mmCIF file of C-alpha atoms in Angstrom:
data_model
loop_
_atom_site.group_PDB
_atom_site.id
_atom_site.type_symbol
_atom_site.label_atom_id
_atom_site.label_comp_id
_atom_site.label_asym_id
_atom_site.label_seq_id
_atom_site.Cartn_x
_atom_site.Cartn_y
_atom_site.Cartn_z
ATOM 1 C CA MET A 1 102.652 39.058 97.492
ATOM 2 C CA THR A 2 103.211 41.168 100.611
ATOM 3 C CA ASP A 3 100.334 43.409 101.689
ATOM 4 C CA ARG A 4 102.390 46.602 101.994
ATOM 5 C CA PRO A 5 99.847 48.730 103.933
ATOM 6 C CA ALA A 6 99.450 45.885 106.439
ATOM 7 C CA ALA A 7 103.209 45.492 106.680
ATOM 8 C CA GLN A 8 103.700 49.206 107.315
ATOM 9 C CA GLY A 9 101.375 49.027 110.318
ATOM 10 C CA ILE A 10 103.426 46.401 112.146
ATOM 11 C CA GLU A 11 104.985 47.829 115.299
ATOM 12 C CA LEU A 12 108.503 46.600 115.943
ATOM 13 C CA THR A 13 111.054 46.866 118.720
ATOM 14 C CA VAL A 14 114.734 47.697 118.762
ATOM 15 C CA THR A 15 115.353 44.141 119.937
ATOM 16 C CA ASP A 16 113.843 42.938 116.641
ATOM 17 C CA VAL A 17 116.489 44.932 114.744
ATOM 18 C CA LYS A 18 119.260 43.359 116.821
ATOM 19 C CA GLN A 19 117.847 39.832 116.492
ATOM 20 C CA TYR A 20 117.157 40.095 112.755
ATOM 21 C CA ILE A 21 120.793 40.911 112.033
ATOM 22 C CA TYR A 22 121.919 38.087 114.323
ATOM 23 C CA CYS A 23 119.487 35.556 112.832
ATOM 24 C CA PRO A 24 116.258 36.563 111.027
ATOM 25 C CA ARG A 25 114.518 33.362 112.068
ATOM 26 C CA VAL A 26 114.394 34.525 115.687
ATOM 27 C CA VAL A 27 112.166 37.425 114.618
ATOM 28 C CA TYR A 28 110.116 35.128 112.373
ATOM 29 C CA PHE A 29 109.395 32.728 115.243
ATOM 30 C CA THR A 30 108.541 35.623 117.553
ATOM 31 C CA TYR A 31 105.906 37.090 115.238
ATOM 32 C CA CYS A 32 104.739 34.280 112.958
ATOM 33 C CA MET A 33 104.449 31.226 115.172
ATOM 34 C CA ALA A 34 102.124 30.857 118.108
ATOM 35 C CA LEU A 35 104.836 29.951 120.533
ATOM 36 C CA ILE A 36 105.428 30.952 124.085
ATOM 37 C CA ARG A 37 108.947 32.244 123.938
ATOM 38 C CA PRO A 38 111.116 30.185 126.288
ATOM 39 C CA THR A 39 113.202 32.023 128.850
ATOM 40 C CA THR A 40 116.785 30.787 128.979
ATOM 41 C CA THR A 41 119.239 30.951 131.849
ATOM 42 C CA LYS A 42 121.358 33.304 129.757
ATOM 43 C CA MET A 43 118.434 35.739 129.437
ATOM 44 C CA GLU A 44 117.824 35.707 133.203
ATOM 45 C CA LEU A 45 121.510 36.310 133.926
ATOM 46 C CA GLY A 46 121.468 39.202 131.470
ATOM 47 C CA LYS A 47 118.585 40.899 133.305
ATOM 48 C CA GLN A 48 120.322 40.524 136.663
ATOM 49 C CA SER A 49 123.597 41.892 135.298
ATOM 50 C CA HIS A 50 121.876 44.923 133.798
ATOM 51 C CA ALA A 51 120.245 45.763 137.130
ATOM 52 C CA CYS A 52 123.582 45.423 138.923
ATOM 53 C CA GLU A 53 125.319 47.589 136.311
ATOM 54 C CA GLU A 54 122.757 50.350 136.751
ATOM 55 C CA GLY A 55 123.642 50.527 140.452
ATOM 56 C CA LEU A 56 127.356 50.726 139.674
ATOM 57 C CA GLN A 57 126.892 53.418 137.020
ATOM 58 C CA LYS A 58 125.042 55.670 139.464
ATOM 59 C CA ARG A 59 128.076 55.708 141.752
ATOM 60 C CA ARG A 60 130.677 56.359 139.074
ATOM 61 C CA THR A 61 131.891 59.350 137.109
ATOM 62 C CA LEU A 62 131.513 59.675 133.352
ATOM 63 C CA VAL A 63 135.244 59.369 132.689
ATOM 64 C CA LYS A 64 134.759 56.154 130.695
ATOM 65 C CA TYR A 65 132.574 58.130 128.318
ATOM 66 C CA GLN A 66 135.133 60.947 128.053
ATOM 67 C CA LEU A 67 132.741 63.373 129.723
ATOM 68 C CA ILE A 68 133.204 65.645 132.720
ATOM 69 C CA LYS A 69 129.532 65.855 133.563
ATOM 70 C CA GLY A 70 126.128 64.947 132.220
ATOM 71 C CA GLU A 71 122.706 63.810 133.305
ATOM 72 C CA ARG A 72 122.183 60.056 133.311
ATOM 73 C CA ARG A 73 118.787 58.426 132.843
ATOM 74 C CA PHE A 74 118.258 54.681 133.065
ATOM 75 C CA ASN A 75 115.783 52.284 131.423
ATOM 76 C CA LEU A 76 114.250 54.898 129.155
ATOM 77 C CA ARG A 77 111.152 53.733 127.305
ATOM 78 C CA LEU A 78 111.297 55.290 123.848
ATOM 79 C CA ARG A 79 108.886 55.208 120.929
ATOM 80 C CA SER A 80 108.761 56.725 117.466
ATOM 81 C CA GLU A 81 105.463 56.915 115.619
ATOM 82 C CA ARG A 82 107.371 57.858 112.478
ATOM 83 C CA LEU A 83 109.417 54.650 112.580
ATOM 84 C CA GLY A 84 106.773 52.394 114.171
ATOM 85 C CA LEU A 85 109.482 51.423 116.596
ATOM 86 C CA SER A 86 109.907 51.255 120.360
ATOM 87 C CA GLY A 87 112.395 50.008 122.917
ATOM 88 C CA MET A 88 113.884 50.466 126.355
ATOM 89 C CA LEU A 89 117.347 51.994 126.369
ATOM 90 C CA ASP A 90 119.689 50.946 129.191
ATOM 91 C CA MET A 91 121.098 54.434 129.762
ATOM 92 C CA ALA A 92 121.162 57.861 128.121
ATOM 93 C CA ILE A 93 123.588 60.657 128.935
ATOM 94 C CA PHE A 94 122.431 64.226 128.332
ATOM 95 C CA THR A 95 124.898 67.099 128.131
ATOM 96 C CA ARG A 96 124.416 70.657 126.934
ATOM 97 C CA ARG A 97 125.632 69.613 123.495
ATOM 98 C CA GLU A 98 124.285 66.145 122.830
ATOM 99 C CA ALA A 99 122.212 63.149 123.833
ATOM 100 C CA ILE A 100 124.148 59.879 123.980
ATOM 101 C CA PRO A 101 122.610 56.369 124.075
ATOM 102 C CA VAL A 102 124.466 53.681 126.054
ATOM 103 C CA GLU A 103 123.793 49.944 125.893
ATOM 104 C CA PHE A 104 125.070 47.417 128.461
ATOM 105 C CA LYS A 105 126.130 44.018 127.155
ATOM 106 C CA MET A 106 127.037 40.730 128.860
ATOM 107 C CA SER A 107 129.728 39.799 126.355
ATOM 108 C CA THR A 108 133.509 39.614 126.337
ATOM 109 C CA LYS A 109 133.780 40.307 122.603
ATOM 110 C CA GLY A 110 134.051 43.662 120.900
ATOM 111 C CA PRO A 111 131.178 45.456 119.185
ATOM 112 C CA SER A 112 129.266 43.143 116.865
ATOM 113 C CA LEU A 113 127.210 44.258 113.891
ATOM 114 C CA ASN A 114 123.873 43.599 115.584
ATOM 115 C CA HIS A 115 124.913 45.544 118.696
ATOM 116 C CA LYS A 116 126.004 48.527 116.573
ATOM 117 C CA TYR A 117 122.712 48.705 114.724
ATOM 118 C CA GLN A 118 120.757 48.206 117.928
ATOM 119 C CA LEU A 119 122.547 51.300 119.232
ATOM 120 C CA ALA A 120 121.809 53.186 115.984
ATOM 121 C CA ALA A 121 118.098 52.335 116.342
ATOM 122 C CA TYR A 122 118.110 53.722 119.888
ATOM 123 C CA ALA A 123 119.854 56.871 118.630
ATOM 124 C CA MET A 124 117.031 57.365 116.107
ATOM 125 C CA LEU A 125 114.405 56.884 118.823
ATOM 126 C CA LEU A 126 116.150 59.405 121.075
ATOM 127 C CA GLU A 127 116.180 61.980 118.269
ATOM 128 C CA ASP A 128 112.506 61.474 117.553
ATOM 129 C CA GLU A 129 111.604 61.760 121.228
ATOM 130 C CA LEU A 130 113.624 64.964 121.557
ATOM 131 C CA PHE A 131 112.770 66.750 118.334
ATOM 132 C CA ILE A 132 109.925 65.329 116.295
ATOM 133 C CA ARG A 133 107.407 65.628 119.100
ATOM 134 C CA GLY A 134 108.038 69.384 118.946
ATOM 135 C CA LYS A 135 108.979 69.710 122.581
ATOM 136 C CA PRO A 136 111.196 67.627 124.803
ATOM 137 C CA ARG A 137 109.590 64.924 126.882
ATOM 138 C CA VAL A 138 110.589 64.542 130.470
ATOM 139 C CA ILE A 139 113.330 62.125 129.517
ATOM 140 C CA CYS A 140 115.810 64.856 130.349
ATOM 141 C CA GLN A 141 115.667 67.290 133.277
ATOM 142 C CA GLY A 142 118.256 69.778 132.048
ATOM 143 C CA SER A 143 117.732 72.633 129.619
ATOM 144 C CA LEU A 144 117.685 71.426 126.046
ATOM 145 C CA LYS A 145 119.411 73.037 123.133
ATOM 146 C CA PRO A 146 116.926 73.288 120.261
ATOM 147 C CA ARG A 147 119.002 71.189 117.877
ATOM 148 C CA ARG A 148 120.737 68.802 120.199
ATOM 149 C CA TYR A 149 121.745 65.882 118.085
ATOM 150 C CA VAL A 150 122.607 62.224 118.613
ATOM 151 C CA ARG A 151 125.956 61.830 116.909
ATOM 152 C CA ARG A 152 127.396 58.873 118.833
ATOM 153 C CA GLY A 153 126.674 56.188 121.356
ATOM 154 C CA PHE A 154 128.502 53.746 123.604
ATOM 155 C CA ILE A 155 128.402 49.994 124.126
ATOM 156 C CA HIS A 156 129.493 49.068 127.637
ATOM 157 C CA TYR A 157 130.646 45.451 128.006
ATOM 158 C CA ILE A 158 129.954 44.478 131.601
ATOM 159 C CA PRO A 159 132.393 41.517 132.027
ATOM 160 C CA THR A 160 135.429 43.420 130.712
ATOM 161 C CA ARG A 161 134.337 46.904 131.871
ATOM 162 C CA ARG A 162 135.332 48.144 128.422
ATOM 163 C CA VAL A 163 133.440 50.923 126.666
ATOM 164 C CA HIS A 164 133.336 51.324 122.879
ATOM 165 C CA GLU A 165 132.290 54.542 121.214
ATOM 166 C CA ILE A 166 130.219 54.074 118.051
ATOM 167 C CA GLU A 167 129.641 56.893 115.566
ATOM 168 C CA ILE A 168 126.022 57.003 114.409
ATOM 169 C CA THR A 169 126.335 57.684 110.685
ATOM 170 C CA PRO A 170 123.657 58.504 108.069
ATOM 171 C CA ASN A 171 124.333 55.123 106.424
ATOM 172 C CA MET A 172 123.605 53.355 109.713
ATOM 173 C CA ARG A 173 120.293 55.185 110.018
ATOM 174 C CA GLU A 174 119.318 54.169 106.475
ATOM 175 C CA TYR A 175 120.285 50.561 107.144
ATOM 176 C CA VAL A 176 118.075 50.480 110.241
ATOM 177 C CA LYS A 177 115.149 51.710 108.121
ATOM 178 C CA ARG A 178 115.859 49.010 105.536
ATOM 179 C CA ILE A 179 115.925 46.340 108.253
ATOM 180 C CA LEU A 180 112.559 47.546 109.562
ATOM 181 C CA THR A 181 111.086 47.272 106.047
ATOM 182 C CA ASP A 182 112.523 43.775 105.567
ATOM 183 C CA ILE A 183 111.140 42.565 108.912
ATOM 184 C CA ARG A 184 107.678 43.951 108.196
ATOM 185 C CA GLU A 185 107.561 42.307 104.782
ATOM 186 C CA MET A 186 108.706 39.011 106.280
ATOM 187 C CA VAL A 187 106.053 39.117 109.010
ATOM 188 C CA ALA A 188 103.235 40.245 106.687
ATOM 189 C CA SER A 189 104.012 37.527 104.135
ATOM 190 C CA GLU A 190 104.895 34.927 106.819
ATOM 191 C CA SER A 191 107.869 33.921 104.682
ATOM 192 C CA ILE A 192 110.372 31.974 106.715
ATOM 193 C CA PRO A 193 113.891 33.290 106.125
ATOM 194 C CA GLU A 194 117.091 31.302 105.894
ATOM 195 C CA ALA A 195 118.663 30.510 109.254
ATOM 196 C CA THR A 196 122.014 32.063 110.042
ATOM 197 C CA ARG A 197 124.980 30.226 108.547
ATOM 198 C CA ARG A 198 126.944 30.763 111.756
ATOM 199 C CA LYS A 199 125.806 27.668 113.621
ATOM 200 C CA ASN A 200 127.612 28.679 116.800
ATOM 201 C CA ARG A 201 124.848 31.262 117.209
ATOM 202 C CA CYS A 202 122.285 28.461 117.533
ATOM 203 C CA ARG A 203 123.910 27.076 120.681
ATOM 204 C CA ASP A 204 122.162 29.414 123.128
ATOM 205 C CA CYS A 205 119.134 30.232 120.980
ATOM 206 C CA GLU A 206 115.799 29.795 122.752
ATOM 207 C CA PHE A 207 114.229 28.703 119.444
ATOM 208 C CA ALA A 208 116.878 26.125 118.507
ATOM 209 C CA ARG A 209 114.511 23.176 119.019
ATOM 210 C CA PHE A 210 111.777 24.630 116.792
ATOM 211 C CA CYS A 211 114.265 25.771 114.177
ATOM 212 C CA ALA A 212 115.889 22.328 113.956
ATOM 213 C CA ASP A 213 112.480 20.778 113.209
ATOM 214 C CA ILE A 214 112.028 23.098 110.243
ATOM 215 C CA THR A 215 115.569 22.859 108.924
#
């Protein structure tokens, strides 16, 4: 039986939410097995591309995001005590009306489910940083409206230069909370989940060798 108080105290990251939807075993291996997580070439290329994209974004307008002006902040470290969740957001845009999370992705495909909920988790962290702490942190230099609200976000696909707007709905927020509960119960009970049925996802997985031994 899962020790619920112990499970509730487990700090998670937004990356865990993304990985759990993609394949829950990745999160299991990360937390439940004493492994040194391998670094793949794909991961290194992703880091380099994100750094390059940050430089490009600083020189461009916000037209892709359908905005005339706004304050951009990069690599924002966010944390919510309420959610027991943290993460580093690629970019946030602050206007007088809203705060908008933006994630950069090295993919040629459209928005996937795990990317959407990763963005929703960042939206929840932004809200908590802006409002639950009672006063705005220095994540935004401009004047803040008292009830500025995270209603949407963007996923920017670096290879295609395409930007997709994602509405952050109440159902998405509830699903993120449910995922966090499921992960904590899995980690606390050390119950290995089923691997993803989409075997093409295993091709570039850094844990493929360990997972194959168990399967």
